[in-house]
Amino acid sequence: MNYRRKCSKQTKVVTSVGCLDSTFPQNSARYGLMAPRLQCSLMGYANPQQTAAGIHTRLYSRAFIIDDGKQRVVFVTADVGMISQRLRLEVLKALQLKYGNLYRQDNVVLSGTHTHSGLAGYFQYTLFMISSKGYIKTSIKPLVNGIVKSIDIAHATIKPGRIYRSRGELDDSSLNRSPHSYLNNPEDERHRYKWNTDKQVLVLKFTDLDGDGIGMLSWFAVHAVSMNYTNRMVSSDNMGYASYLLEQDKNPGDLPGQGGFVAGFSSSNLGDVSPNIKGPHCVNTGLPCDYLNSSCPVGGTKMCKAFGPGDDMFESTRIIGHSIYRKAKELYATAVEEVTGLVHSAHQWVNMTDVTVQINDTHTISTCKPALGHSFAAGTTDGGGDLNFTQGAVEGDPFWDGIRDALLGEPSNQTQKCHHPKPILFSTGEMNWPLPWHPEIVDVQIITIGSIAVVAVPGEMTTMSGRRLREAVKQELESEGAFRDSEVVIAGLSNVYTHYITTYEEYQVQRYEGASTIYGPHTLSAYLQKYRGLARAIAQDRVSELHVGPQPPFFEKNLFNLLPAATVDRKPENRHTFTIKSGNPRHSGDIVRPKARDKTFVTVEIYDNRTDSWEVVYNDASWETRFHWLKGSNRQSNSTVEWHIPPSAPSGSYRIRHFGHYKQMKGLRPVITPYKGSLISKSY
């Protein structure tokens, strides 16, 4: 294998972006903004009452294609909580219809940024449908379209280029939220690392052959939960804000989502990593929470919350996002180490409920049917549960176990034994009505770009789990001599969601992360075995000999939708105030005509005396604007627009405009009609 062949002479690269809120494409590098599905649940905190009621920032899909002349890989980082199995299958199906066998399960990686303020409703397993108001076609359709469109544009504009890598540390933007679990890892292993979270930032710099930058892809391990559980606005959170800042830097004068430079910020082994760096405190007393179970003397886990570094969630998002952006910008500017080599991809489907691992000559260990422990219901310090569960529970509760047994059935002895010491709250692997509650078949996947190995992980790995996996993959890649100085990075929340992956030692503590490791205490060992196999196949150039594995299901029946249809509106009246009567924003998402006119709910425009015209300087994808919607009485809604005026805004005459759609019944047929209005015109 001619590994040392220069990518700069052989490789074609391209970056592209598509809006996840869109229902149709536009003829540009990034395409038009349409209505998010307001009133849908937000995905991440598993709170059905946390429904979307506005826009903080838009959600985007950013695609990167690398081709070495013989093989091609695609990496997509999308502003969603996680990639669901159904979302991946739908995307692959759409790509197969367009491109045949060019884009496949083995060479396409889909990764979620893990924003907890993206929309839900795109899962096919019962547990997630229950917490997301069901399987909502109008939620999954724009996600599929946005991801596919970003790949479409990248595919159409691929050209020769170069890739450079750079690595650094960011030490002021992350905190381990389960340090007690981390300390249960072997002491000699912990002493190999300076921090109890991974601080490294890896940046890939993409340029054309003239050296002009066309994009950047970065990985950093931190939860996108700066926007907390009280938020009800669609938001790309801290990772999305980092993308926003770098793209604004590199595309001066363009509105968000426009311009040729694409900045992708991707999740990594963030399972136990919080951006709320002030740490957990009891909100009713201001005192630190109990160290072992993250609860408060009065109020329990619900009162124990982590905050910071800002005074509110918007300021915290800005500070963390800006720190991530600043480090990535620095690394991008100093990236001079060119990535050389070929492109590879390896993939298998694995039944994670039945993986056997040989640990020595006489003993084997196995994974389990999925189950969630009592501490799962306690939540985390980033968003605790509402009931009297606490983290660190290694014994069941007779009250809740009795309710579980009466409603859902008692876990089998085999499952209880397999998951020990986890006290099982939901034995989801033994619950199949109306559909299975958790996936059995999951994706394991690695793509390599020269010396860079991207390990696509179907869940949230803790810090130490990610370190062990990176080390295992690196050893296998370099064992055959084909790879040297390899850089292994974890791409979390990829391809299918399976909750958490802790080390065996962390699992024993049974904090939230351990209780949410659904395939049992040996989950990490099973993944290490599977990813070692993929890496070995790549290193030996024997990927074609890998067993494909059992294909995952694609359910057509028993999917349920608990989200009622949006009702008709009274026609909105324009008022020159910041709060106006409006239509339900969901109606804008129902417009599917290719030339639908209104692509944003909000614009801020400055008057140009030279041309006697208004120029859009901000829209609802801009950090400086916020769009709130509140369902009112008598079939009317109230929409509020905020423009947070930056110090850099030039003096002049501005107007704020709102666009939307309202639905009326004409005869027996619902008719959706656009409206628009100016909210304010004022000199600043």
XYZ file of C-alpha atoms in Angstrom:
684
model
C 0.000 0.000 0.000
C 1.531 3.289 -1.127
C 0.628 5.131 2.055
C 3.052 8.019 1.675
C 1.433 9.314 -1.479
C 0.849 13.032 -1.012
C -2.758 14.067 -0.518
C -1.921 17.480 -1.959
C -1.309 15.873 -5.357
C -4.087 13.304 -5.292
C -6.820 14.363 -2.926
C -9.916 16.337 -3.747
C -11.623 18.141 -0.891
C -14.744 20.182 -0.463
C -16.868 21.606 2.312
C -20.521 22.549 2.246
C -23.364 23.519 4.515
C -27.114 23.052 4.448
C -29.765 24.357 6.814
C -31.486 21.714 8.908
C -34.536 23.942 9.184
C -35.089 23.936 5.430
C -37.717 21.949 3.627
C -36.310 22.660 0.168
C -32.981 23.662 -1.425
C -31.880 26.966 -2.904
C -29.293 27.479 -5.643
C -26.383 28.516 -3.431
C -23.601 27.002 -1.335
C -25.895 27.152 1.651
C -29.599 27.153 1.186
C -32.591 29.063 2.427
C -33.899 29.208 5.952
C -37.398 28.024 6.664
C -39.493 27.525 9.760
C -38.307 25.156 12.468
C -41.032 22.940 13.848
C -42.065 25.096 16.768
C -44.204 23.319 19.378
C -42.069 20.180 18.882
C -40.086 18.938 21.858
C -36.434 19.867 22.148
C -34.075 16.885 22.181
C -31.578 16.341 24.963
C -33.063 16.962 28.381
C -35.888 14.432 27.792
C -38.486 16.864 29.095
C -41.730 16.654 27.080
C -42.748 20.063 28.437
C -39.687 21.729 26.903
C -41.135 22.570 23.509
C -39.730 24.907 20.891
C -41.202 28.392 21.058
C -38.683 30.538 19.224
C -35.335 30.813 17.501
C -32.056 31.704 19.162
C -29.848 30.514 16.286
C -30.490 28.356 13.229
C -29.362 24.761 12.842
C -27.042 23.661 10.038
C -25.532 20.559 8.464
C -21.887 20.898 7.412
C -20.469 18.307 5.017
C -16.837 17.503 4.228
C -15.897 15.196 1.336
C -12.373 13.862 0.834
C -11.418 11.791 -2.218
C -7.953 10.311 -2.912
C -8.716 9.370 -6.500
C -9.807 5.834 -5.634
C -11.840 6.120 -2.461
C -14.040 8.784 -0.948
C -15.275 9.559 2.563
C -17.883 11.982 3.819
C -18.000 13.514 7.297
C -21.069 15.482 8.333
C -21.398 17.422 11.555
C -24.995 18.465 12.137
C -26.563 20.784 14.710
C -28.720 18.089 16.302
C -28.708 16.409 19.675
C -27.525 13.145 18.157
C -27.896 11.122 14.996
C -30.732 8.649 15.348
C -30.744 5.319 13.551
C -33.835 6.347 11.606
C -32.237 9.617 10.510
C -29.127 7.820 9.259
C -31.143 5.184 7.402
C -33.287 7.859 5.755
C -30.200 9.829 4.679
C -28.477 6.737 3.280
C -31.653 5.805 1.427
C -31.859 9.267 -0.150
C -28.176 9.199 -1.101
C -28.530 5.760 -2.680
C -31.411 6.966 -4.840
C -29.314 9.919 -6.057
C -25.829 8.473 -6.308
C -26.146 4.707 -6.401
C -23.312 3.018 -4.531
C -21.083 6.099 -4.229
C -22.190 7.112 -0.719
C -22.743 4.156 1.596
C -22.954 3.138 5.247
C -19.186 2.502 5.322
C -17.926 5.830 3.918
C -20.502 8.316 5.262
C -20.223 9.452 8.894
C -23.053 11.479 10.401
C -22.232 13.121 13.740
C -24.364 15.361 15.967
C -22.957 18.392 17.770
C -25.131 17.394 20.754
C -27.006 20.646 21.119
C -29.832 20.039 23.580
C -31.863 22.772 21.898
C -32.435 21.081 18.563
C -35.732 19.529 17.617
C -36.823 16.008 18.562
C -39.210 13.609 16.860
C -36.787 11.800 14.534
C -36.399 8.482 16.393
C -38.028 5.121 15.718
C -37.541 3.525 19.152
C -40.272 3.760 21.768
C -38.288 5.327 24.632
C -37.288 8.297 22.498
C -40.719 8.640 20.918
C -42.337 8.828 24.352
C -40.126 11.753 25.390
C -40.402 13.475 21.977
C -44.152 13.454 21.313
C -43.675 10.588 18.926
C -42.157 10.097 15.483
C -42.836 13.364 13.690
C -42.393 13.283 9.917
C -42.324 17.063 9.723
C -39.329 17.026 12.079
C -37.285 14.340 10.369
C -37.930 15.550 6.814
C -36.002 18.853 7.134
C -33.171 17.039 8.929
C -32.845 14.501 6.122
C -33.164 17.201 3.455
C -30.627 19.473 5.125
C -27.998 16.754 5.545
C -28.488 15.397 2.028
C -28.425 18.880 0.533
C -25.135 19.712 2.241
C -23.667 16.538 0.723
C -25.228 17.382 -2.653
C -23.525 20.762 -2.798
C -20.211 19.330 -1.646
C -20.485 16.600 -4.272
C -21.164 19.126 -7.030
C -18.267 21.426 -6.131
C -15.465 19.029 -5.218
C -12.031 20.155 -6.406
C -8.314 19.442 -5.737
C -6.995 20.763 -2.453
C -4.766 20.279 0.562
C -5.395 19.342 4.173
C -3.337 20.423 7.191
C -3.670 19.436 10.825
C -2.997 21.262 14.058
C -3.542 20.385 17.698
C -3.675 22.373 20.926
C -5.286 22.548 24.357
C -8.244 24.534 25.635
C -8.284 24.481 29.421
C -10.984 26.976 30.423
C -14.141 25.584 28.845
C -14.874 22.172 30.350
C -15.471 20.495 33.715
C -15.903 16.839 34.659
C -19.433 16.546 36.030
C -18.835 13.079 37.551
C -15.368 13.323 39.123
C -16.264 10.654 41.672
C -16.763 8.143 38.844
C -13.557 9.241 37.139
C -11.601 8.659 40.352
C -12.686 5.027 40.337
C -10.458 4.409 37.318
C -7.037 2.856 38.116
C -4.680 5.310 39.773
C -1.761 4.559 37.473
C -3.992 5.208 34.458
C -5.235 8.511 35.833
C -1.680 9.661 36.551
C -0.884 9.453 32.851
C -3.125 12.473 32.255
C -3.016 16.019 33.536
C -6.780 16.602 33.501
C -9.918 14.612 34.227
C -11.350 15.840 30.905
C -9.715 15.892 27.485
C -8.614 19.435 26.707
C -7.185 18.804 23.249
C -8.606 20.490 20.186
C -7.861 18.938 16.796
C -8.248 21.090 13.694
C -8.177 20.044 10.046
C -7.583 22.954 7.688
C -8.881 22.623 4.123
C -7.450 24.785 1.323
C -7.504 24.818 -2.456
C -4.291 24.320 -4.420
C -3.556 28.054 -4.225
C -3.618 27.900 -0.436
C -6.906 29.764 -0.029
C -8.947 28.469 2.883
C -12.220 26.741 2.039
C -13.068 25.182 5.392
C -12.133 23.824 8.789
C -13.189 20.816 10.832
C -12.550 20.663 14.563
C -13.199 18.253 17.445
C -13.441 19.175 21.131
C -15.029 17.254 24.007
C -17.721 19.283 25.773
C -21.482 18.993 26.138
C -23.518 21.522 24.171
C -25.662 22.378 27.203
C -24.759 25.989 27.859
C -28.391 26.666 26.917
C -30.015 25.011 29.899
C -33.175 22.992 30.472
C -35.316 26.136 30.863
C -34.595 27.225 27.294
C -37.419 27.013 24.765
C -35.705 28.442 21.710
C -34.108 26.443 18.918
C -30.367 26.957 19.337
C -27.125 25.443 18.080
C -25.619 26.209 21.524
C -21.886 26.718 22.159
C -20.598 24.572 19.272
C -22.935 26.282 16.832
C -21.848 29.693 18.068
C -18.207 28.749 17.474
C -19.120 27.832 13.874
C -21.055 31.072 13.529
C -18.107 33.198 14.674
C -15.498 31.536 12.464
C -17.745 31.586 9.414
C -18.505 35.265 9.994
C -14.743 35.849 10.212
C -14.003 34.032 6.980
C -17.076 35.217 5.052
C -17.059 38.968 5.812
C -20.189 40.793 4.767
C -22.266 37.619 4.347
C -25.295 36.713 6.401
C -25.202 33.496 8.461
C -25.374 30.434 6.241
C -23.854 32.277 3.297
C -20.304 32.465 1.989
C -17.866 29.851 0.782
C -15.961 29.053 3.988
C -17.445 26.306 6.171
C -16.452 25.816 9.825
C -17.503 22.525 11.354
C -17.222 21.941 15.104
C -17.820 18.314 16.036
C -18.491 16.456 19.268
C -16.045 13.992 20.801
C -15.809 11.940 24.034
C -17.948 14.392 25.994
C -19.938 11.948 28.130
C -18.843 13.311 31.519
C -17.840 16.808 30.332
C -19.863 19.943 31.105
C -19.397 23.533 29.892
C -20.937 24.819 33.138
C -17.560 25.469 34.690
C -18.731 27.176 37.879
C -19.745 23.685 38.934
C -22.842 22.372 40.715
C -24.415 24.326 43.560
C -27.701 24.184 45.412
C -29.785 26.926 43.826
C -31.774 27.444 47.041
C -28.727 27.944 49.304
C -25.758 28.677 47.042
C -23.741 25.938 48.772
C -21.939 23.145 46.882
C -23.980 20.021 46.218
C -23.241 16.682 47.844
C -20.110 15.354 46.135
C -21.176 11.711 45.822
C -24.761 11.974 44.601
C -25.104 15.606 43.440
C -28.104 16.417 45.617
C -29.079 19.103 48.112
C -30.331 18.764 51.714
C -33.550 20.508 50.716
C -34.897 19.824 47.249
C -32.697 16.859 46.333
C -31.249 16.558 42.841
C -33.662 19.094 41.369
C -31.984 21.872 43.345
C -28.445 20.832 42.347
C -27.510 22.661 39.142
C -24.268 23.578 37.425
C -23.925 27.027 35.891
C -21.385 29.321 34.363
C -19.215 30.844 33.289
C -21.763 33.585 32.548
C -24.570 35.022 34.631
C -27.231 33.445 32.383
C -27.379 30.779 29.702
C -26.989 33.232 26.823
C -23.823 34.722 28.277
C -22.469 31.255 29.116
C -23.115 30.087 25.557
C -21.343 33.151 24.223
C -18.302 32.731 26.488
C -17.826 28.985 25.907
C -18.533 29.246 22.185
C -16.115 32.144 21.828
C -13.365 30.224 23.660
C -13.789 27.218 21.355
C -13.812 29.493 18.312
C -10.733 31.406 19.463
C -8.677 28.241 19.947
C -9.792 26.765 16.625
C -8.995 30.020 14.826
C -5.521 30.035 16.357
C -4.873 26.427 15.371
C -6.230 27.003 11.882
C -3.885 29.962 11.381
C -0.841 27.960 12.516
C -1.657 24.650 10.792
C 1.347 23.760 8.611
C 1.622 19.959 8.995
C 0.194 18.581 5.778
C -1.950 15.455 5.963
C -0.579 12.806 3.612
C -1.798 9.367 2.678
C -4.830 7.531 1.390
C -8.467 7.465 2.359
C -10.028 4.374 3.949
C -13.341 3.450 5.523
C -14.498 0.424 7.500
C -17.940 -0.298 8.927
C -19.911 -3.083 10.566
C -23.364 -3.490 12.027
C -23.145 -5.183 15.410
C -25.760 -6.709 17.694
C -24.584 -4.990 20.877
C -26.835 -7.121 23.091
C -24.766 -10.231 22.419
C -21.049 -9.446 22.096
C -18.610 -11.830 23.779
C -15.112 -10.667 24.661
C -12.274 -13.031 25.594
C -10.433 -11.397 28.489
C -7.939 -14.225 29.143
C -7.362 -17.889 28.335
C -10.239 -19.080 30.489
C -12.749 -16.248 30.876
C -15.127 -14.364 28.645
C -17.448 -11.459 29.313
C -20.598 -10.404 27.474
C -22.806 -7.430 26.831
C -26.441 -7.312 27.946
C -29.889 -6.532 26.666
C -30.460 -2.770 27.078
C -31.498 -1.435 30.462
C -31.440 1.914 32.260
C -30.630 2.238 35.954
C -32.253 4.239 38.725
C -29.639 6.992 38.448
C -30.747 7.608 34.856
C -33.893 9.208 36.288
C -31.777 11.483 38.493
C -30.383 13.296 35.474
C -27.144 15.246 35.730
C -25.973 18.516 37.211
C -26.626 20.014 33.757
C -30.288 19.055 34.055
C -31.601 16.960 36.940
C -34.723 14.856 37.140
C -37.949 15.945 38.813
C -38.417 12.878 41.022
C -36.622 11.660 44.138
C -33.855 9.745 42.360
C -30.203 10.422 43.052
C -27.012 9.670 41.182
C -24.862 6.867 42.541
C -27.743 4.498 43.321
C -26.547 0.876 43.477
C -29.724 -0.388 45.147
C -33.290 -0.250 43.911
C -36.157 1.620 45.526
C -39.155 -0.537 46.577
C -41.642 2.192 45.692
C -40.392 2.822 42.161
C -39.589 -0.836 41.553
C -43.162 -1.706 42.480
C -44.549 0.841 40.038
C -42.187 -0.461 37.362
C -43.244 -4.058 37.909
C -46.937 -3.157 37.788
C -46.715 -1.060 34.633
C -43.837 -2.534 32.647
C -42.964 -5.857 34.199
C -40.061 -6.981 36.346
C -36.647 -7.339 34.689
C -35.607 -10.946 34.182
C -33.072 -12.481 36.547
C -30.670 -12.832 33.631
C -30.843 -9.125 32.784
C -30.492 -8.074 36.419
C -27.456 -10.295 36.837
C -25.892 -9.089 33.603
C -26.216 -5.415 34.562
C -25.039 -5.761 38.179
C -24.468 -3.549 40.165
C -26.981 -1.419 38.243
C -30.447 -1.428 39.864
C -32.679 -1.539 36.773
C -35.386 1.059 36.402
C -36.372 0.260 32.805
C -35.484 -3.109 31.283
C -35.815 -1.646 27.811
C -34.322 -4.664 26.051
C -37.285 -6.705 27.268
C -39.860 -4.080 26.258
C -41.110 -4.244 22.673
C -44.494 -2.524 22.583
C -45.465 -0.858 20.352
C -41.891 -1.055 19.031
C -38.564 -1.940 20.692
C -37.580 0.651 23.261
C -33.874 0.643 22.407
C -31.750 -0.407 19.413
C -29.991 -3.751 19.329
C -28.127 -3.282 16.037
C -25.612 -0.418 16.049
C -22.974 0.959 13.677
C -19.250 0.802 14.379
C -17.205 2.765 11.856
C -13.765 4.248 11.226
C -12.673 6.496 8.390
C -9.055 7.472 7.848
C -7.782 10.533 6.003
C -4.069 9.974 5.668
C -2.762 9.813 9.222
C -6.064 10.979 10.746
C -8.414 8.269 12.008
C -11.971 9.369 12.811
C -13.719 6.840 15.058
C -17.494 7.225 14.752
C -19.004 6.254 18.113
C -22.767 5.636 18.489
C -23.134 7.369 21.839
C -21.523 9.476 24.528
C -18.142 8.183 25.651
C -16.717 9.402 28.923
C -13.265 10.959 29.035
C -11.405 7.790 30.037
C -13.448 5.575 27.719
C -12.444 7.788 24.810
C -8.788 7.682 25.832
C -8.799 3.892 25.925
C -10.492 3.696 22.530
C -8.106 6.161 20.894
C -5.129 4.231 22.259
C -6.514 0.878 21.086
C -7.195 2.119 17.556
C -3.791 3.809 17.319
C -2.033 0.594 18.364
C -3.829 -1.434 15.703
C -3.274 1.111 12.933
C 0.441 1.388 13.635
C 1.045 -2.321 14.298
C 1.471 -3.161 10.611
C 3.804 -0.261 9.822
C 1.500 1.264 7.219
C 0.443 4.116 9.522
C 2.931 6.317 11.349
C 2.290 9.239 13.690
C -1.440 8.583 13.443
C -3.911 10.942 15.104
C -7.054 9.242 16.402
C -10.110 11.342 17.181
C -13.493 10.318 18.600
C -16.539 11.576 16.704
C -19.349 11.186 19.202
C -23.121 10.982 18.782
C -22.620 9.309 15.396
C -24.918 7.153 13.250
C -27.190 5.756 15.990
C -27.797 6.821 19.583
C -27.151 4.351 22.429
C -26.810 6.722 25.402
C -23.492 6.449 27.317
C -20.310 4.383 27.318
C -18.359 4.375 30.590
C -15.346 2.371 31.674
C -16.000 -0.772 33.715
C -14.698 1.043 36.817
C -16.926 4.086 36.294
C -19.906 1.813 35.763
C -19.538 0.456 39.302
C -20.259 3.895 40.769
C -23.590 4.136 38.904
C -23.833 7.844 38.477
C -25.956 9.053 35.575
C -23.408 8.020 32.955
C -23.057 4.481 34.317
C -26.807 4.053 34.744
C -27.198 5.144 31.100
C -24.643 2.645 29.748
C -27.405 0.476 28.377
C -25.505 -2.639 27.277
C -24.045 -3.331 30.702
C -20.682 -3.049 32.507
C -18.658 -4.531 29.623
C -19.965 -2.183 26.938
C -16.617 -0.454 26.497
C -14.731 -3.749 26.262
C -17.064 -4.839 23.464
C -16.534 -1.589 21.570
C -12.767 -1.823 22.014
C -12.846 -5.280 20.450
C -15.007 -4.159 17.533
C -13.055 -0.999 16.748
C -9.755 -2.853 17.036
C -11.073 -5.202 14.375
C -11.942 -2.316 12.055
C -8.559 -0.651 12.581
C -6.734 -3.928 11.986
C -8.639 -4.469 8.743
C -7.658 -0.993 7.546
C -4.011 -1.454 8.532
C -3.836 -4.814 6.764
C -5.815 -3.612 3.729
C -8.429 -6.323 4.376
C -11.553 -4.228 4.816
C -13.313 -6.174 2.055
C -13.128 -9.284 4.266
C -15.093 -7.707 7.122
C -18.470 -9.254 7.877
C -21.151 -6.642 7.197
C -23.265 -7.755 10.148
C -27.040 -7.794 10.719
C -28.852 -4.863 9.154
C -30.850 -2.624 11.505
C -34.642 -2.488 11.241
C -36.534 0.210 9.391
C -39.946 0.312 11.027
C -42.953 1.188 8.880
C -45.746 0.343 11.328
C -46.593 1.301 14.926
C -44.761 4.625 14.747
C -46.876 7.097 16.670
C -47.217 10.890 16.623
C -48.562 12.706 19.684
C -48.107 16.223 18.288
C -51.472 17.706 17.291
C -51.768 19.575 14.025
C -51.437 23.342 14.193
C -54.814 25.016 14.335
C -56.079 27.755 12.041
C -55.205 31.376 12.837
C -56.971 34.662 12.866
C -55.303 36.904 10.319
C -52.395 38.759 11.972
C -52.533 42.501 12.336
C -49.389 44.581 11.841
C -48.404 46.795 14.746
C -45.308 48.954 15.067
C -44.191 47.338 18.292
C -41.764 44.576 19.109
C -44.602 42.222 20.060
C -47.195 41.596 17.378
C -50.094 39.304 16.648
C -48.870 36.556 14.356
C -49.604 33.212 12.777
C -48.308 29.919 14.120
C -44.709 29.598 12.831
C -45.337 25.912 12.114
C -47.347 26.993 9.095
C -44.201 28.364 7.471
C -42.666 24.916 7.686
C -45.688 23.500 5.885
C -44.852 25.493 2.756
C -43.119 23.172 0.313
C -43.349 25.169 -2.901
C -39.858 25.446 -4.438
C -40.024 29.226 -4.649
C -41.607 29.956 -1.282
C -40.713 33.551 -0.645
C -40.115 33.986 3.053
C -36.972 32.227 4.246
C -36.567 33.873 7.637
C -38.894 35.051 10.362
C -36.867 38.159 11.116
C -34.675 40.681 9.363
C -32.911 43.734 10.712
C -32.296 46.156 7.849
C -30.333 49.404 7.497
C -31.359 52.139 5.093
C -28.844 52.956 2.334
C -29.192 56.598 1.248
C -27.082 55.989 -1.863
C -29.404 53.401 -3.341
C -32.622 54.418 -1.558
C -33.033 50.831 -0.390
C -32.940 48.663 2.704
C -30.079 46.205 3.210
C -30.463 43.124 5.436
C -27.733 43.081 8.080
C -29.149 40.411 10.423
C -31.709 37.638 10.145
C -33.096 35.053 12.552
C -29.916 32.978 12.193
C -27.853 35.826 13.624
C -26.605 35.751 17.188
C -27.870 39.314 17.655
C -31.552 38.418 17.097
C -34.033 36.342 19.046
C -37.471 35.320 17.901
C -40.055 34.258 20.495
C -43.468 32.793 19.817
C -46.290 32.341 22.313
C -49.611 30.742 21.553
C -52.346 33.195 22.452
C -56.101 33.046 22.872
C -58.845 33.224 20.288
C -56.687 31.511 17.607
C -54.073 34.250 17.701
C -50.388 34.035 18.528
C -47.922 36.597 19.814
C -44.463 36.921 18.306
C -41.726 38.961 19.939
C -38.535 39.988 18.169
C -35.413 41.087 20.024
C -32.446 42.770 18.397
C -29.435 42.936 20.709
C -27.576 45.834 19.170
C -23.818 45.221 19.031
C -21.371 48.088 19.688
C -20.108 47.682 16.126
C -23.479 48.533 14.561
C -23.060 51.695 12.436
C -25.297 54.709 12.998
C -28.249 54.901 10.686
C -31.914 54.230 10.182
C -32.979 50.655 10.883
C -36.152 48.663 10.561
C -37.064 45.272 11.973
C -39.321 43.077 9.878
C -41.238 39.906 10.644
C -42.310 37.303 8.072
C -44.653 34.395 8.565
C -47.668 32.423 7.402
C -51.169 32.008 8.769
C -53.672 29.230 8.136
C -57.353 29.727 7.434
C -60.135 27.436 6.334
C -61.679 28.276 2.972
C -64.605 25.965 2.652
C -63.299 22.619 3.831
C -59.750 23.265 2.658
C -56.973 24.773 4.802
C -55.140 27.573 3.008
C -51.771 28.909 4.175
C -51.033 32.529 3.295
C -47.837 34.551 3.779
C -47.739 37.845 5.632
C -45.062 40.364 6.494
C -44.798 43.572 8.424
C -42.335 46.178 9.677
C -42.038 46.286 13.427
C -39.974 49.433 13.921
C -38.046 52.044 12.009
C -35.631 54.139 14.017
C -32.303 55.902 13.826
C -29.430 54.738 16.060
